[in-house]
mmCIF file of C-alpha atoms and ligand atoms in Angstrom:
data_model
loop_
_atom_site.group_PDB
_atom_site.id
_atom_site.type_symbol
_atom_site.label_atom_id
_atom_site.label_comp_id
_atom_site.label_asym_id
_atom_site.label_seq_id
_atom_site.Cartn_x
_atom_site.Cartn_y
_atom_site.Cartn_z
ATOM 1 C CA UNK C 1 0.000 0.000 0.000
ATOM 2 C CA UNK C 2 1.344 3.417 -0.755
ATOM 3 C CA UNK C 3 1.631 6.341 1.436
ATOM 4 C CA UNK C 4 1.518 9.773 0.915
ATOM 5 C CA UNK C 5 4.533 11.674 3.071
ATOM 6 C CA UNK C 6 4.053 14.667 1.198
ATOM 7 C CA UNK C 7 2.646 17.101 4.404
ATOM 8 C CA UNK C 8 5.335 15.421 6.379
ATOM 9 C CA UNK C 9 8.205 17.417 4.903
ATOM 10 C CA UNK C 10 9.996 20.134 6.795
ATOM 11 C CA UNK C 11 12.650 21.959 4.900
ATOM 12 C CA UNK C 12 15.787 22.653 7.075
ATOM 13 C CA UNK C 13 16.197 25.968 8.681
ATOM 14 C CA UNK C 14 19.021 28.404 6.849
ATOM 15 C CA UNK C 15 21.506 27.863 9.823
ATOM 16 C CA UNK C 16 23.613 25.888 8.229
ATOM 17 C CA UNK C 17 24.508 28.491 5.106
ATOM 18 C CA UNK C 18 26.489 29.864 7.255
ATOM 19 C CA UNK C 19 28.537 26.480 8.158
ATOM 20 C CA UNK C 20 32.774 27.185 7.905
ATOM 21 C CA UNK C 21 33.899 26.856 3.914
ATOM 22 C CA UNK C 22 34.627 23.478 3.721
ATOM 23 C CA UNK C 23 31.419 21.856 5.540
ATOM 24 C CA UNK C 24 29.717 21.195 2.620
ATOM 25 C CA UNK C 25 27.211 19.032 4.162
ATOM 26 C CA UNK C 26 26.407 21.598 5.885
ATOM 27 C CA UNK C 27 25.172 23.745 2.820
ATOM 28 C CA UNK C 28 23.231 21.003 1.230
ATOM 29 C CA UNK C 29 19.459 20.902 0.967
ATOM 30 C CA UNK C 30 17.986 18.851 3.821
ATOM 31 C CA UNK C 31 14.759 18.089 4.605
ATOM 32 C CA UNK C 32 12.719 15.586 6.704
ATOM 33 C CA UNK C 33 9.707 13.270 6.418
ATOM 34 C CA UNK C 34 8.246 10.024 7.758
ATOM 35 C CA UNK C 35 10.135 6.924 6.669
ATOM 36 C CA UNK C 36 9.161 5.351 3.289
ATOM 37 C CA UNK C 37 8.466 1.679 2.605
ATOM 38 C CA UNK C 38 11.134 2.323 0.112
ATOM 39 C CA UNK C 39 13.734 3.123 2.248
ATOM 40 C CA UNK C 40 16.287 0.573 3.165
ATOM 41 C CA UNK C 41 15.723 -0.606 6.607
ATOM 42 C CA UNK C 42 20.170 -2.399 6.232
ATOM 43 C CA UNK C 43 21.165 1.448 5.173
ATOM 44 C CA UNK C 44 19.750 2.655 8.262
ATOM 45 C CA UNK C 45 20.589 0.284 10.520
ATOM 46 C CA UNK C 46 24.359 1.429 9.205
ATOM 47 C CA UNK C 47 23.338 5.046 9.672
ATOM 48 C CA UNK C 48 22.922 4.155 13.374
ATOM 49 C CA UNK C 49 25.635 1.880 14.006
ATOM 50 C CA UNK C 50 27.808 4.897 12.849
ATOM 51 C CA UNK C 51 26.382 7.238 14.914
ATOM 52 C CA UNK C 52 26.317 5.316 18.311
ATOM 53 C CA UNK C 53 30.017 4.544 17.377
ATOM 54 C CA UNK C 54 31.038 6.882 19.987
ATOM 55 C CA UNK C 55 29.167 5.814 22.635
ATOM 56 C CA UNK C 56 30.324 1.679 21.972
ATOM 57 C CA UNK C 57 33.970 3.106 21.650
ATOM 58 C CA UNK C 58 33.189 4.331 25.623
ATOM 59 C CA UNK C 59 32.229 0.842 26.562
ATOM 60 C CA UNK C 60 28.704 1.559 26.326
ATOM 61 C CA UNK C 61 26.154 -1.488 24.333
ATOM 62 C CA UNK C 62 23.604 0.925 23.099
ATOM 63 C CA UNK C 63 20.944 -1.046 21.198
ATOM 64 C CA UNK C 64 21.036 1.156 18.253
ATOM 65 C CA UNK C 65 24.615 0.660 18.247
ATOM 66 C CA UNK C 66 24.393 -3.020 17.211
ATOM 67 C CA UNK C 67 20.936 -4.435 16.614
ATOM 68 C CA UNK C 68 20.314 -6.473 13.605
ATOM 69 C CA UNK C 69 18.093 -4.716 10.634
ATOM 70 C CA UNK C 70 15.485 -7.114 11.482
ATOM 71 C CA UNK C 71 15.488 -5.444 15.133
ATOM 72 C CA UNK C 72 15.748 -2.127 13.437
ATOM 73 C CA UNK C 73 12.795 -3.032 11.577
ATOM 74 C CA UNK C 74 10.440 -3.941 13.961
ATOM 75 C CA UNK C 75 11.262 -0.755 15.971
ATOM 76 C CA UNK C 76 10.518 1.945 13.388
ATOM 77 C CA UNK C 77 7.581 -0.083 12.688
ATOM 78 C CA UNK C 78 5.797 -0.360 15.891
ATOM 79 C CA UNK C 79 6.115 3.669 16.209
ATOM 80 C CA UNK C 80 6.414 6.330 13.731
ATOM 81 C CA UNK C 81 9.786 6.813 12.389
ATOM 82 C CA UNK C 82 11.097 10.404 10.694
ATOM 83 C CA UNK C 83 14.220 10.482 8.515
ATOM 84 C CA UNK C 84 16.168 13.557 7.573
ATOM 85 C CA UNK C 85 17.682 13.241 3.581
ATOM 86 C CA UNK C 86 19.759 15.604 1.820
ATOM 87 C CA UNK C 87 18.800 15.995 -1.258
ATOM 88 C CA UNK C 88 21.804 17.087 -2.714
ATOM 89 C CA UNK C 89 24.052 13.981 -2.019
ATOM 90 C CA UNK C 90 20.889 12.048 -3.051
ATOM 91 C CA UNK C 91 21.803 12.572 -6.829
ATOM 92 C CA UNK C 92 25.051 10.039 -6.293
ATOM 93 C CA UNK C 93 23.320 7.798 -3.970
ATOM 94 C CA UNK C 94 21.840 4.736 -6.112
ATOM 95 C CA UNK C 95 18.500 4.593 -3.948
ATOM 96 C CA UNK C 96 17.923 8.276 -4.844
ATOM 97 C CA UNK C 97 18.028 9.646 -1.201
ATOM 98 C CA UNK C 98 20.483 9.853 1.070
ATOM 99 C CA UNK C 99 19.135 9.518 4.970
ATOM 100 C CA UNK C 100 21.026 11.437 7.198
ATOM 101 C CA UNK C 101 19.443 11.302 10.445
ATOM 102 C CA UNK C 102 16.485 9.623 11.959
ATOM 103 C CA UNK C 103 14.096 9.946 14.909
ATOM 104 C CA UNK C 104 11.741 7.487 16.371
ATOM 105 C CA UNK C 105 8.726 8.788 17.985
ATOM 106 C CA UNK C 106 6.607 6.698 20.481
ATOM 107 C CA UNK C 107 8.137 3.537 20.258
ATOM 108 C CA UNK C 108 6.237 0.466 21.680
ATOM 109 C CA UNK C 109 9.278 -1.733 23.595
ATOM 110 C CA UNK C 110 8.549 -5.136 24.302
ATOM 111 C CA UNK C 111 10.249 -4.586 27.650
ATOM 112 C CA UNK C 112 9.306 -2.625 30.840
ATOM 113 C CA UNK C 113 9.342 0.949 30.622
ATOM 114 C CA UNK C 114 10.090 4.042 33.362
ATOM 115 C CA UNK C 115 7.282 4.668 34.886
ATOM 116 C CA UNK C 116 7.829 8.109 33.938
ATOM 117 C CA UNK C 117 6.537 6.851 30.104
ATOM 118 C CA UNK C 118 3.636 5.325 31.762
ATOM 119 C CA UNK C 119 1.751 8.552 32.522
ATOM 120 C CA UNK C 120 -1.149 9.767 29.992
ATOM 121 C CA UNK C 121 0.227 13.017 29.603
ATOM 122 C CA UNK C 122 4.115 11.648 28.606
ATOM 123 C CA UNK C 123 5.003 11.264 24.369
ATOM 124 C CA UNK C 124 8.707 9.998 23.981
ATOM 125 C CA UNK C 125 10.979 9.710 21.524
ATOM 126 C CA UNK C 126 14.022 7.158 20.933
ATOM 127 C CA UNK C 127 16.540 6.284 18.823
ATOM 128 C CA UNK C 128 18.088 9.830 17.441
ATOM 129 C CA UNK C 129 20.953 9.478 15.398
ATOM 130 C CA UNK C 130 22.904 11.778 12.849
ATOM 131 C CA UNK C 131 25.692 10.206 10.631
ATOM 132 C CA UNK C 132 28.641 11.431 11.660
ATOM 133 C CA UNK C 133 29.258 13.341 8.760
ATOM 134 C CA UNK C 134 26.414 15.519 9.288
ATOM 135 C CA UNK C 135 26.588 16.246 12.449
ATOM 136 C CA UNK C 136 27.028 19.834 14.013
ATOM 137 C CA UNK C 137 25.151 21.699 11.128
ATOM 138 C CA UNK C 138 21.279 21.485 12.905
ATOM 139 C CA UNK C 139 19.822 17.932 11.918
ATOM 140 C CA UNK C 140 19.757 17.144 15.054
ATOM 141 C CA UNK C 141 17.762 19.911 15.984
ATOM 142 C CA UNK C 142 15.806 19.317 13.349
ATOM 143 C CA UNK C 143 14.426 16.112 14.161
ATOM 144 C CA UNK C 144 13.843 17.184 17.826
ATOM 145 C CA UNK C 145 11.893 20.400 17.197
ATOM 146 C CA UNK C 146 9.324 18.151 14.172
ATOM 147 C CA UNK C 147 9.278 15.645 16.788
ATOM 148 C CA UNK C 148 8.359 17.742 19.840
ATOM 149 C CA UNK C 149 5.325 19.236 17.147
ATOM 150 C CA UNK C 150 4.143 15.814 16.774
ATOM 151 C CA UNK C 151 4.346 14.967 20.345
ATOM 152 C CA UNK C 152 2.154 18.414 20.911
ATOM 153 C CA UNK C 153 -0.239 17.124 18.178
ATOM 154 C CA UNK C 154 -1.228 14.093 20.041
ATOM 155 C CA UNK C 155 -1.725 16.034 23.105
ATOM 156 C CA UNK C 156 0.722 15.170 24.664
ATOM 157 C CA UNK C 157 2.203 17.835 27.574
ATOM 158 C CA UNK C 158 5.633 16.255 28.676
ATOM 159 C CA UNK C 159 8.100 14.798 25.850
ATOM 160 C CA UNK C 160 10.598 12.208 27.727
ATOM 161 C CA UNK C 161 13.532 10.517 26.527
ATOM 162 C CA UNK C 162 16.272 7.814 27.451
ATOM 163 C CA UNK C 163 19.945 8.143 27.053
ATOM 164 C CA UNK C 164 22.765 6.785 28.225
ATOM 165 C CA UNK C 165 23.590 8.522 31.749
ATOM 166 C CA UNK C 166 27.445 8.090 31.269
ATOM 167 C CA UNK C 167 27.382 10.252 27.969
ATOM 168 C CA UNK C 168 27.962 13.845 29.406
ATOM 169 C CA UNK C 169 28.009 15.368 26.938
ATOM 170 C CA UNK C 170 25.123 14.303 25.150
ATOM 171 C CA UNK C 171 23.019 14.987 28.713
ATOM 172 C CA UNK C 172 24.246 18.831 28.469
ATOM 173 C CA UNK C 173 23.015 18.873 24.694
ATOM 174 C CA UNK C 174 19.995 17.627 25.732
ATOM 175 C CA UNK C 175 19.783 20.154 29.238
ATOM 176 C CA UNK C 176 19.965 23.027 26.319
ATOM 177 C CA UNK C 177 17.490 22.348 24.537
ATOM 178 C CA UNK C 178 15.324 22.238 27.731
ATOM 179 C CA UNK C 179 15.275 18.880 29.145
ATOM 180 C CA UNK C 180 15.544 18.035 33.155
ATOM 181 C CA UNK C 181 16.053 15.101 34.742
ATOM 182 C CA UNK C 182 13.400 12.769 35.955
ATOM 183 C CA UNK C 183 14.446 9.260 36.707
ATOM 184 C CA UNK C 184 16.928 6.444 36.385
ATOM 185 C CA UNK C 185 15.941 3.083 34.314
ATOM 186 C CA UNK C 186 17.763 0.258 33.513
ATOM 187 C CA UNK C 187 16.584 -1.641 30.587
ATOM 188 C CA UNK C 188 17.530 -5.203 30.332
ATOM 189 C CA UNK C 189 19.406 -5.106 27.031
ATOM 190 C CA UNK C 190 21.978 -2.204 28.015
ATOM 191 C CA UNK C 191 25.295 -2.404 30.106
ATOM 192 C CA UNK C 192 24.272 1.061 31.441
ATOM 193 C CA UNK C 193 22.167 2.728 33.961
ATOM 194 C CA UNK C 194 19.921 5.115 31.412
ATOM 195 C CA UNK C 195 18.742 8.441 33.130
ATOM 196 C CA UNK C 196 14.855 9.496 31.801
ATOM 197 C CA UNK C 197 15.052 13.153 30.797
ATOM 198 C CA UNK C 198 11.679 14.796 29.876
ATOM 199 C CA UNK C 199 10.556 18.820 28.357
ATOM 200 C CA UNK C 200 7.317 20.373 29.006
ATOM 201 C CA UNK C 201 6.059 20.759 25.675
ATOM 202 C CA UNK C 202 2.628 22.004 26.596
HETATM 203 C C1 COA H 1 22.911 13.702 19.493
HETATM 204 C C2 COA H 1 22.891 13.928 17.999
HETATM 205 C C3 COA H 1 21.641 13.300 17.424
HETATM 206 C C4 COA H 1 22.870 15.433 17.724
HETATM 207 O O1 COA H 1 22.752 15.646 16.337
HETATM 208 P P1 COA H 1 23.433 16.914 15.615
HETATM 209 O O2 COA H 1 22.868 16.970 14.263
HETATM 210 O O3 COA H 1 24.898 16.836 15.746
HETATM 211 O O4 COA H 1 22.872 18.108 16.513
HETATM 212 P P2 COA H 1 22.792 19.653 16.121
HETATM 213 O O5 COA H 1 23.690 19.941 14.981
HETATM 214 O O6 COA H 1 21.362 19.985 15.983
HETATM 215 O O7 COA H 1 23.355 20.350 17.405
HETATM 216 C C5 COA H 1 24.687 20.017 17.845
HETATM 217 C C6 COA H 1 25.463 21.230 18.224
HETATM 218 O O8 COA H 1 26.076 21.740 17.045
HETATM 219 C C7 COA H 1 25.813 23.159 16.963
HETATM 220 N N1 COA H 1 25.722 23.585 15.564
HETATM 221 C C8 COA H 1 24.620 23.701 14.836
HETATM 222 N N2 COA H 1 24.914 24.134 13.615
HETATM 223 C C9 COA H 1 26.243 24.287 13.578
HETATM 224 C C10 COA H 1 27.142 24.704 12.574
HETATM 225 N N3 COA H 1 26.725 25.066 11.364
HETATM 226 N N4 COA H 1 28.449 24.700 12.867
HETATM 227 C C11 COA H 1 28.897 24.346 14.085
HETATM 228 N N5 COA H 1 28.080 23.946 15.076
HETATM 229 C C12 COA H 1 26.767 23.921 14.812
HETATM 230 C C13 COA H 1 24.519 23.329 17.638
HETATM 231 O O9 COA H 1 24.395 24.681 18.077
HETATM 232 C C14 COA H 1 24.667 22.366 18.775
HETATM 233 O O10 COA H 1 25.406 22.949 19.779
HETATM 234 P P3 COA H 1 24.767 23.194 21.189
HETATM 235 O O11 COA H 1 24.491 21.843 21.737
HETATM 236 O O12 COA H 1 25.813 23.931 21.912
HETATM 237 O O13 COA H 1 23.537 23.981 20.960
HETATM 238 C C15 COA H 1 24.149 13.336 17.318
HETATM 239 O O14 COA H 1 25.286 13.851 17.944
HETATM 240 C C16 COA H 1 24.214 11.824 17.344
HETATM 241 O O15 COA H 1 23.747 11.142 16.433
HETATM 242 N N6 COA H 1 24.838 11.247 18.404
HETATM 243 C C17 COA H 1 25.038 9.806 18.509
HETATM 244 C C18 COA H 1 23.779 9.047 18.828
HETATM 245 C C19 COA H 1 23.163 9.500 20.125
HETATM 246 O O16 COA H 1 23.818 9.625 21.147
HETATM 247 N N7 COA H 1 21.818 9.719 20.075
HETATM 248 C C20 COA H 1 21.026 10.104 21.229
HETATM 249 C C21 COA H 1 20.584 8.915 21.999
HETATM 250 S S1 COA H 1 19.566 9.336 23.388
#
């Protein structure tokens, strides 16, 4: 069955025209929108390998970091999944679009969540990742701001996510853009102690 992603789009802000000379990526034309059924579920599953790189070269076993594409696949699928593609590396890329970045929003877990995701009023969003690459020049951002719209569409008044509490320096990114600290969790597939950090969106 084919979808129409069309009203999805969201061009990316002009921040990154003024990116240093020499971040081209930077310059390119990005946009985002729900995933296709055309997209390559292996590609991504590479996109996020690469981008939790970092956090598996600090000892940390972050699911996205190395789950199959089957498990990759039946997380995007049991929430809605948002990719950002640039459109100008997409004219080299053989599958016509390049995905640069991807966002899940309310994703169902088989396991036991916080019981700060239990509450009515609580949306969350998982698995964020930027390729390398492209990170730095506001994709990021991007996928956070469509994603914290969505989470307002449903209603929603708190937006919660779940990181890895030993990655500093993601938590600060996350504390600027308005997050605060709710809970610890510990999920059963991790090697980590994950701290729950949720924004009032309402
Ligand atoms: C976390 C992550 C998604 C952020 O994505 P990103 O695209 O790099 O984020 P942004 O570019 O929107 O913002 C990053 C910083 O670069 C800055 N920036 C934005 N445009 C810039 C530009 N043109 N030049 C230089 N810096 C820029 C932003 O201001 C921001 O800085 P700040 O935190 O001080 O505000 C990415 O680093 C990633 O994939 N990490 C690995 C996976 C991960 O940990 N995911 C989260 C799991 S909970």
């Amino acid at each position: 069955m084919s979808r129409d992603f069309s009203s999805e789009v969201q061009r990316v802000r002009p921040l990154a025209i003024d990116a240093p000379a020499g971040d081209r990526r930077a310059t390119a034309n990005i946009t985002t929108r729900r995933l296709a059924p055309s997209d390559s579920i292996p590609e991504l599953t590479k996109l996020l390998h690469r981008a939790y790189a970092k956090q598996v070269a600090m000892g940390l076993q972050p699911l996205a970091g190395r789950q199959s594409p089957e498990i990759t696949e039946q997380r995007v699928f049991s929430g809605e999944c948002y990719v950002a593609v640039d459109h100008a590396a997409a004219v080299q890329s053989r599958t016509g679009q390049k995905i640069v970045g991807t966002i899940l929003f309310h994703e169902v877990e088989e396991s036991k969540g916080p019981p700060w995701f239990e509450k009515p009023e609580v949306a969350s969003f998982s698995q964020l990742a930027v390729d390398p690459e492209y990170q730095g020049c506001g994709v990021g951002r991007m996928l956070m701001d469509m994603v914290e719209t969505r989470a307002r569409e449903t209603g929603a008044k708190e937006l919660g996510l779940s990181m890895a509490e030993p990655d500093r320096e993601l938590y600060e990114f996350y504390i600027r853009r308005g997050y605060r600290f709710i809970e610890h969790w510990k999920w059963p597939y991790t090697n980590y102690r994950s701290a729950i950090l949720s924004k009032t969106i309402a």
